[in-house]
Amino acid sequence: FAFDASLLLAWPGTAFTWSPVPELLFVRGGLTTYLLGLVMRGDAFITTDPFSMLDLLAGVYLNPADAAVRFYAGAGAFLRVVHAPNLLVGIDPLAPFGFEAALGAQLPAGSGASVFAEFLPLLYVTDYPGMLLSTQESSRGWVAFTRAVLQVNSVRVGVRWQR
């Protein structure tokens, strides 16, 4: 088992990983919240958005566990949850779910910990790609399709504690 503490761009997240075939395959479930972010918006450095993302990803390790840098790849899906003031918690009607791919590397940091970085493009499924893009500070790193929006500038970094 492993536990991650990370930032997806500027948003905090946690994840648990289980390896059904140790040293080869893994399954990761996580939560990233947009309730508190380290993003420069106007004069504010700490910002908030009323969303969280639950994700489930399956992956494969690409080289041996004792390598100086351990590479991995995976794919999965996510669910966007909205929790705005005066609303019940529910599925985001604008972009309820999507798909993700991961390509990452982890380096040992001692005492069972590793630091990691992963490229994590996100494909949001939506009937309103223009509206979803309009909620972003910038459209750089985003690509709109007829029924989806791809975020290609998504990077996750953090610390992983493995047992």
PDB file of C-alpha atoms in Angstrom:
ATOM      1  CA  PHE A   1       0.000   0.000   0.000  1.00  0.00           C
ATOM      2  CA  ALA A   2       1.023   3.599  -0.541  1.00  0.00           C
ATOM      3  CA  PHE A   3      -0.329   6.993   0.503  1.00  0.00           C
ATOM      4  CA  ASP A   4       0.227  10.179  -1.531  1.00  0.00           C
ATOM      5  CA  ALA A   5       0.044  13.825  -0.539  1.00  0.00           C
ATOM      6  CA  SER A   6       0.212  15.972  -3.637  1.00  0.00           C
ATOM      7  CA  LEU A   7      -0.614  19.109  -5.564  1.00  0.00           C
ATOM      8  CA  LEU A   8      -2.414  18.883  -8.908  1.00  0.00           C
ATOM      9  CA  LEU A   9      -1.075  22.114 -10.346  1.00  0.00           C
ATOM     10  CA  ALA A  10      -1.961  24.206  -7.264  1.00  0.00           C
ATOM     11  CA  TRP A  11      -4.724  22.091  -5.727  1.00  0.00           C
ATOM     12  CA  PRO A  12      -4.153  19.648  -2.817  1.00  0.00           C
ATOM     13  CA  GLY A  13      -4.925  15.968  -3.076  1.00  0.00           C
ATOM     14  CA  THR A  14      -4.472  12.602  -1.432  1.00  0.00           C
ATOM     15  CA  ALA A  15      -4.481   9.105  -2.849  1.00  0.00           C
ATOM     16  CA  PHE A  16      -4.152   5.501  -1.770  1.00  0.00           C
ATOM     17  CA  THR A  17      -2.461   2.933  -3.990  1.00  0.00           C
ATOM     18  CA  TRP A  18      -2.726  -0.852  -3.902  1.00  0.00           C
ATOM     19  CA  SER A  19      -0.585  -3.229  -5.970  1.00  0.00           C
ATOM     20  CA  PRO A  20      -2.487  -6.427  -6.869  1.00  0.00           C
ATOM     21  CA  VAL A  21       0.640  -7.665  -8.682  1.00  0.00           C
ATOM     22  CA  PRO A  22       3.506  -6.200  -6.634  1.00  0.00           C
ATOM     23  CA  GLU A  23       6.293  -4.547  -8.618  1.00  0.00           C
ATOM     24  CA  LEU A  24       4.159  -4.541 -11.792  1.00  0.00           C
ATOM     25  CA  LEU A  25       0.522  -3.332 -11.520  1.00  0.00           C
ATOM     26  CA  PHE A  26      -1.173  -0.790  -9.272  1.00  0.00           C
ATOM     27  CA  VAL A  27      -4.618   0.701  -8.648  1.00  0.00           C
ATOM     28  CA  ARG A  28      -4.931   4.198  -7.201  1.00  0.00           C
ATOM     29  CA  GLY A  29      -7.942   6.009  -5.785  1.00  0.00           C
ATOM     30  CA  GLY A  30      -7.746   9.654  -4.874  1.00  0.00           C
ATOM     31  CA  LEU A  31      -9.372  12.942  -3.971  1.00  0.00           C
ATOM     32  CA  THR A  32      -8.284  16.366  -5.197  1.00  0.00           C
ATOM     33  CA  THR A  33     -10.094  19.396  -3.840  1.00  0.00           C
ATOM     34  CA  TYR A  34     -10.333  22.843  -5.336  1.00  0.00           C
ATOM     35  CA  LEU A  35     -11.593  24.313  -2.045  1.00  0.00           C
ATOM     36  CA  LEU A  36      -8.161  25.722  -1.259  1.00  0.00           C
ATOM     37  CA  GLY A  37      -5.609  26.453  -3.947  1.00  0.00           C
ATOM     38  CA  LEU A  38      -2.346  28.308  -4.263  1.00  0.00           C
ATOM     39  CA  VAL A  39      -3.255  30.292  -7.357  1.00  0.00           C
ATOM     40  CA  MET A  40      -2.602  33.953  -8.099  1.00  0.00           C
ATOM     41  CA  ARG A  41      -5.966  35.547  -8.979  1.00  0.00           C
ATOM     42  CA  GLY A  42      -5.845  39.316  -8.920  1.00  0.00           C
ATOM     43  CA  ASP A  43      -4.447  40.279  -5.517  1.00  0.00           C
ATOM     44  CA  ALA A  44      -5.218  36.919  -3.888  1.00  0.00           C
ATOM     45  CA  PHE A  45      -2.693  34.088  -3.683  1.00  0.00           C
ATOM     46  CA  ILE A  46      -4.979  31.579  -1.948  1.00  0.00           C
ATOM     47  CA  THR A  47      -8.191  30.904  -3.812  1.00  0.00           C
ATOM     48  CA  THR A  48     -11.162  28.567  -3.692  1.00  0.00           C
ATOM     49  CA  ASP A  49     -13.465  26.861  -6.187  1.00  0.00           C
ATOM     50  CA  PRO A  50     -16.507  24.764  -5.175  1.00  0.00           C
ATOM     51  CA  PHE A  51     -15.314  21.462  -6.675  1.00  0.00           C
ATOM     52  CA  SER A  52     -13.537  18.261  -5.796  1.00  0.00           C
ATOM     53  CA  MET A  53     -12.484  15.383  -8.011  1.00  0.00           C
ATOM     54  CA  LEU A  54     -12.645  11.684  -7.115  1.00  0.00           C
ATOM     55  CA  ASP A  55     -10.521   9.492  -9.355  1.00  0.00           C
ATOM     56  CA  LEU A  56      -9.648   5.852  -9.907  1.00  0.00           C
ATOM     57  CA  LEU A  57      -6.616   4.908 -12.004  1.00  0.00           C
ATOM     58  CA  ALA A  58      -4.969   1.604 -12.953  1.00  0.00           C
ATOM     59  CA  GLY A  59      -1.363   1.505 -14.015  1.00  0.00           C
ATOM     60  CA  VAL A  60       1.825  -0.381 -14.656  1.00  0.00           C
ATOM     61  CA  TYR A  61       5.387   0.154 -13.463  1.00  0.00           C
ATOM     62  CA  LEU A  62       7.729   0.468 -16.430  1.00  0.00           C
ATOM     63  CA  ASN A  63      11.006  -0.518 -14.757  1.00  0.00           C
ATOM     64  CA  PRO A  64      12.242  -2.383 -11.644  1.00  0.00           C
ATOM     65  CA  ALA A  65      11.514  -1.138  -8.110  1.00  0.00           C
ATOM     66  CA  ASP A  66      15.239  -0.805  -7.324  1.00  0.00           C
ATOM     67  CA  ALA A  67      15.895   1.594 -10.231  1.00  0.00           C
ATOM     68  CA  ALA A  68      17.224   5.054  -9.318  1.00  0.00           C
ATOM     69  CA  VAL A  69      14.115   6.567 -10.942  1.00  0.00           C
ATOM     70  CA  ARG A  70      10.932   4.491 -11.137  1.00  0.00           C
ATOM     71  CA  PHE A  71       8.689   5.202 -14.127  1.00  0.00           C
ATOM     72  CA  TYR A  72       5.003   4.325 -14.396  1.00  0.00           C
ATOM     73  CA  ALA A  73       1.992   4.877 -16.646  1.00  0.00           C
ATOM     74  CA  GLY A  74      -1.728   4.544 -16.094  1.00  0.00           C
ATOM     75  CA  ALA A  75      -5.235   5.454 -17.179  1.00  0.00           C
ATOM     76  CA  GLY A  76      -8.463   6.005 -15.329  1.00  0.00           C
ATOM     77  CA  ALA A  77     -11.598   8.034 -14.811  1.00  0.00           C
ATOM     78  CA  PHE A  78     -12.743  10.783 -12.498  1.00  0.00           C
ATOM     79  CA  LEU A  79     -15.971  12.202 -11.106  1.00  0.00           C
ATOM     80  CA  ARG A  80     -16.368  15.938 -10.417  1.00  0.00           C
ATOM     81  CA  VAL A  81     -18.273  16.827  -7.268  1.00  0.00           C
ATOM     82  CA  VAL A  82     -19.690  20.300  -6.668  1.00  0.00           C
ATOM     83  CA  HIS A  83     -20.122  21.652  -3.127  1.00  0.00           C
ATOM     84  CA  ALA A  84     -21.107  25.287  -3.490  1.00  0.00           C
ATOM     85  CA  PRO A  85     -22.586  27.282  -0.596  1.00  0.00           C
ATOM     86  CA  ASN A  86     -26.353  26.796  -0.172  1.00  0.00           C
ATOM     87  CA  LEU A  87     -26.293  23.700  -2.406  1.00  0.00           C
ATOM     88  CA  LEU A  88     -26.263  20.051  -1.578  1.00  0.00           C
ATOM     89  CA  VAL A  89     -23.162  18.121  -2.547  1.00  0.00           C
ATOM     90  CA  GLY A  90     -23.693  16.564  -5.953  1.00  0.00           C
ATOM     91  CA  ILE A  91     -22.237  15.725  -9.332  1.00  0.00           C
ATOM     92  CA  ASP A  92     -21.082  18.760 -11.325  1.00  0.00           C
ATOM     93  CA  PRO A  93     -23.704  19.329 -14.075  1.00  0.00           C
ATOM     94  CA  LEU A  94     -21.221  21.197 -16.306  1.00  0.00           C
ATOM     95  CA  ALA A  95     -18.559  18.455 -16.457  1.00  0.00           C
ATOM     96  CA  PRO A  96     -19.731  15.461 -14.422  1.00  0.00           C
ATOM     97  CA  PHE A  97     -16.933  13.035 -15.262  1.00  0.00           C
ATOM     98  CA  GLY A  98     -13.910  12.481 -17.406  1.00  0.00           C
ATOM     99  CA  PHE A  99     -10.876  10.400 -18.169  1.00  0.00           C
ATOM    100  CA  GLU A 100      -7.219  10.718 -17.241  1.00  0.00           C
ATOM    101  CA  ALA A 101      -3.870   9.341 -18.306  1.00  0.00           C
ATOM    102  CA  ALA A 102      -0.711   9.426 -16.211  1.00  0.00           C
ATOM    103  CA  LEU A 103       2.969   9.219 -17.010  1.00  0.00           C
ATOM    104  CA  GLY A 104       5.098   9.589 -13.910  1.00  0.00           C
ATOM    105  CA  ALA A 105       8.447   9.169 -12.237  1.00  0.00           C
ATOM    106  CA  GLN A 106       9.292   8.681  -8.575  1.00  0.00           C
ATOM    107  CA  LEU A 107      12.607   9.010  -6.774  1.00  0.00           C
ATOM    108  CA  PRO A 108      13.386   7.481  -3.370  1.00  0.00           C
ATOM    109  CA  ALA A 109      13.641  10.046  -0.564  1.00  0.00           C
ATOM    110  CA  GLY A 110      14.416   7.661   2.328  1.00  0.00           C
ATOM    111  CA  SER A 111      12.397   6.034   5.137  1.00  0.00           C
ATOM    112  CA  GLY A 112       9.862   4.530   2.716  1.00  0.00           C
ATOM    113  CA  ALA A 113       9.092   7.879   1.102  1.00  0.00           C
ATOM    114  CA  SER A 114       9.463   8.937  -2.526  1.00  0.00           C
ATOM    115  CA  VAL A 115       8.950  12.201  -4.331  1.00  0.00           C
ATOM    116  CA  PHE A 116       7.059  12.003  -7.595  1.00  0.00           C
ATOM    117  CA  ALA A 117       5.954  14.038 -10.575  1.00  0.00           C
ATOM    118  CA  GLU A 118       3.458  12.991 -13.192  1.00  0.00           C
ATOM    119  CA  PHE A 119       2.035  14.401 -16.378  1.00  0.00           C
ATOM    120  CA  LEU A 120      -1.729  13.928 -15.965  1.00  0.00           C
ATOM    121  CA  PRO A 121      -3.833  15.161 -18.914  1.00  0.00           C
ATOM    122  CA  LEU A 122      -7.542  15.317 -18.070  1.00  0.00           C
ATOM    123  CA  LEU A 123     -10.392  14.876 -20.557  1.00  0.00           C
ATOM    124  CA  TYR A 124     -13.587  16.468 -19.187  1.00  0.00           C
ATOM    125  CA  VAL A 125     -16.795  15.126 -20.754  1.00  0.00           C
ATOM    126  CA  THR A 126     -19.275  17.981 -21.175  1.00  0.00           C
ATOM    127  CA  ASP A 127     -22.124  19.109 -23.388  1.00  0.00           C
ATOM    128  CA  TYR A 128     -20.897  22.687 -22.875  1.00  0.00           C
ATOM    129  CA  PRO A 129     -17.190  22.921 -23.745  1.00  0.00           C
ATOM    130  CA  GLY A 130     -17.323  26.693 -24.293  1.00  0.00           C
ATOM    131  CA  MET A 131     -18.913  27.245 -20.904  1.00  0.00           C
ATOM    132  CA  LEU A 132     -16.325  25.033 -19.186  1.00  0.00           C
ATOM    133  CA  LEU A 133     -13.500  26.951 -20.876  1.00  0.00           C
ATOM    134  CA  SER A 134     -15.043  30.262 -19.779  1.00  0.00           C
ATOM    135  CA  THR A 135     -14.627  29.210 -16.125  1.00  0.00           C
ATOM    136  CA  GLN A 136     -10.824  29.075 -16.527  1.00  0.00           C
ATOM    137  CA  GLU A 137      -8.468  31.986 -15.903  1.00  0.00           C
ATOM    138  CA  SER A 138      -6.737  31.232 -19.219  1.00  0.00           C
ATOM    139  CA  SER A 139      -7.489  28.948 -22.158  1.00  0.00           C
ATOM    140  CA  ARG A 140      -3.777  28.060 -22.540  1.00  0.00           C
ATOM    141  CA  GLY A 141      -3.306  24.351 -22.029  1.00  0.00           C
ATOM    142  CA  TRP A 142      -6.955  23.576 -22.827  1.00  0.00           C
ATOM    143  CA  VAL A 143      -8.347  22.098 -26.059  1.00  0.00           C
ATOM    144  CA  ALA A 144     -12.084  22.111 -26.790  1.00  0.00           C
ATOM    145  CA  PHE A 145     -13.869  19.367 -28.714  1.00  0.00           C
ATOM    146  CA  THR A 146     -17.569  18.979 -29.556  1.00  0.00           C
ATOM    147  CA  ARG A 147     -18.460  17.152 -26.311  1.00  0.00           C
ATOM    148  CA  ALA A 148     -15.265  17.324 -24.265  1.00  0.00           C
ATOM    149  CA  VAL A 149     -12.432  19.559 -23.120  1.00  0.00           C
ATOM    150  CA  LEU A 150      -8.844  18.331 -22.764  1.00  0.00           C
ATOM    151  CA  GLN A 151      -6.573  19.895 -20.156  1.00  0.00           C
ATOM    152  CA  VAL A 152      -3.018  19.186 -21.316  1.00  0.00           C
ATOM    153  CA  ASN A 153      -1.141  21.382 -18.814  1.00  0.00           C
ATOM    154  CA  SER A 154      -1.974  19.218 -15.815  1.00  0.00           C
ATOM    155  CA  VAL A 155       0.939  18.113 -13.621  1.00  0.00           C
ATOM    156  CA  ARG A 156       0.793  16.390 -10.239  1.00  0.00           C
ATOM    157  CA  VAL A 157       3.736  16.493  -7.781  1.00  0.00           C
ATOM    158  CA  GLY A 158       3.998  15.133  -4.274  1.00  0.00           C
ATOM    159  CA  VAL A 159       5.331  12.733  -1.701  1.00  0.00           C
ATOM    160  CA  ARG A 160       4.461   9.029  -1.628  1.00  0.00           C
ATOM    161  CA  TRP A 161       4.841   6.877   1.485  1.00  0.00           C
ATOM    162  CA  GLN A 162       5.025   3.186   0.628  1.00  0.00           C
ATOM    163  CA  ARG A 163       4.756   0.142   2.841  1.00  0.00           C
TER     164      ARG A 163
END
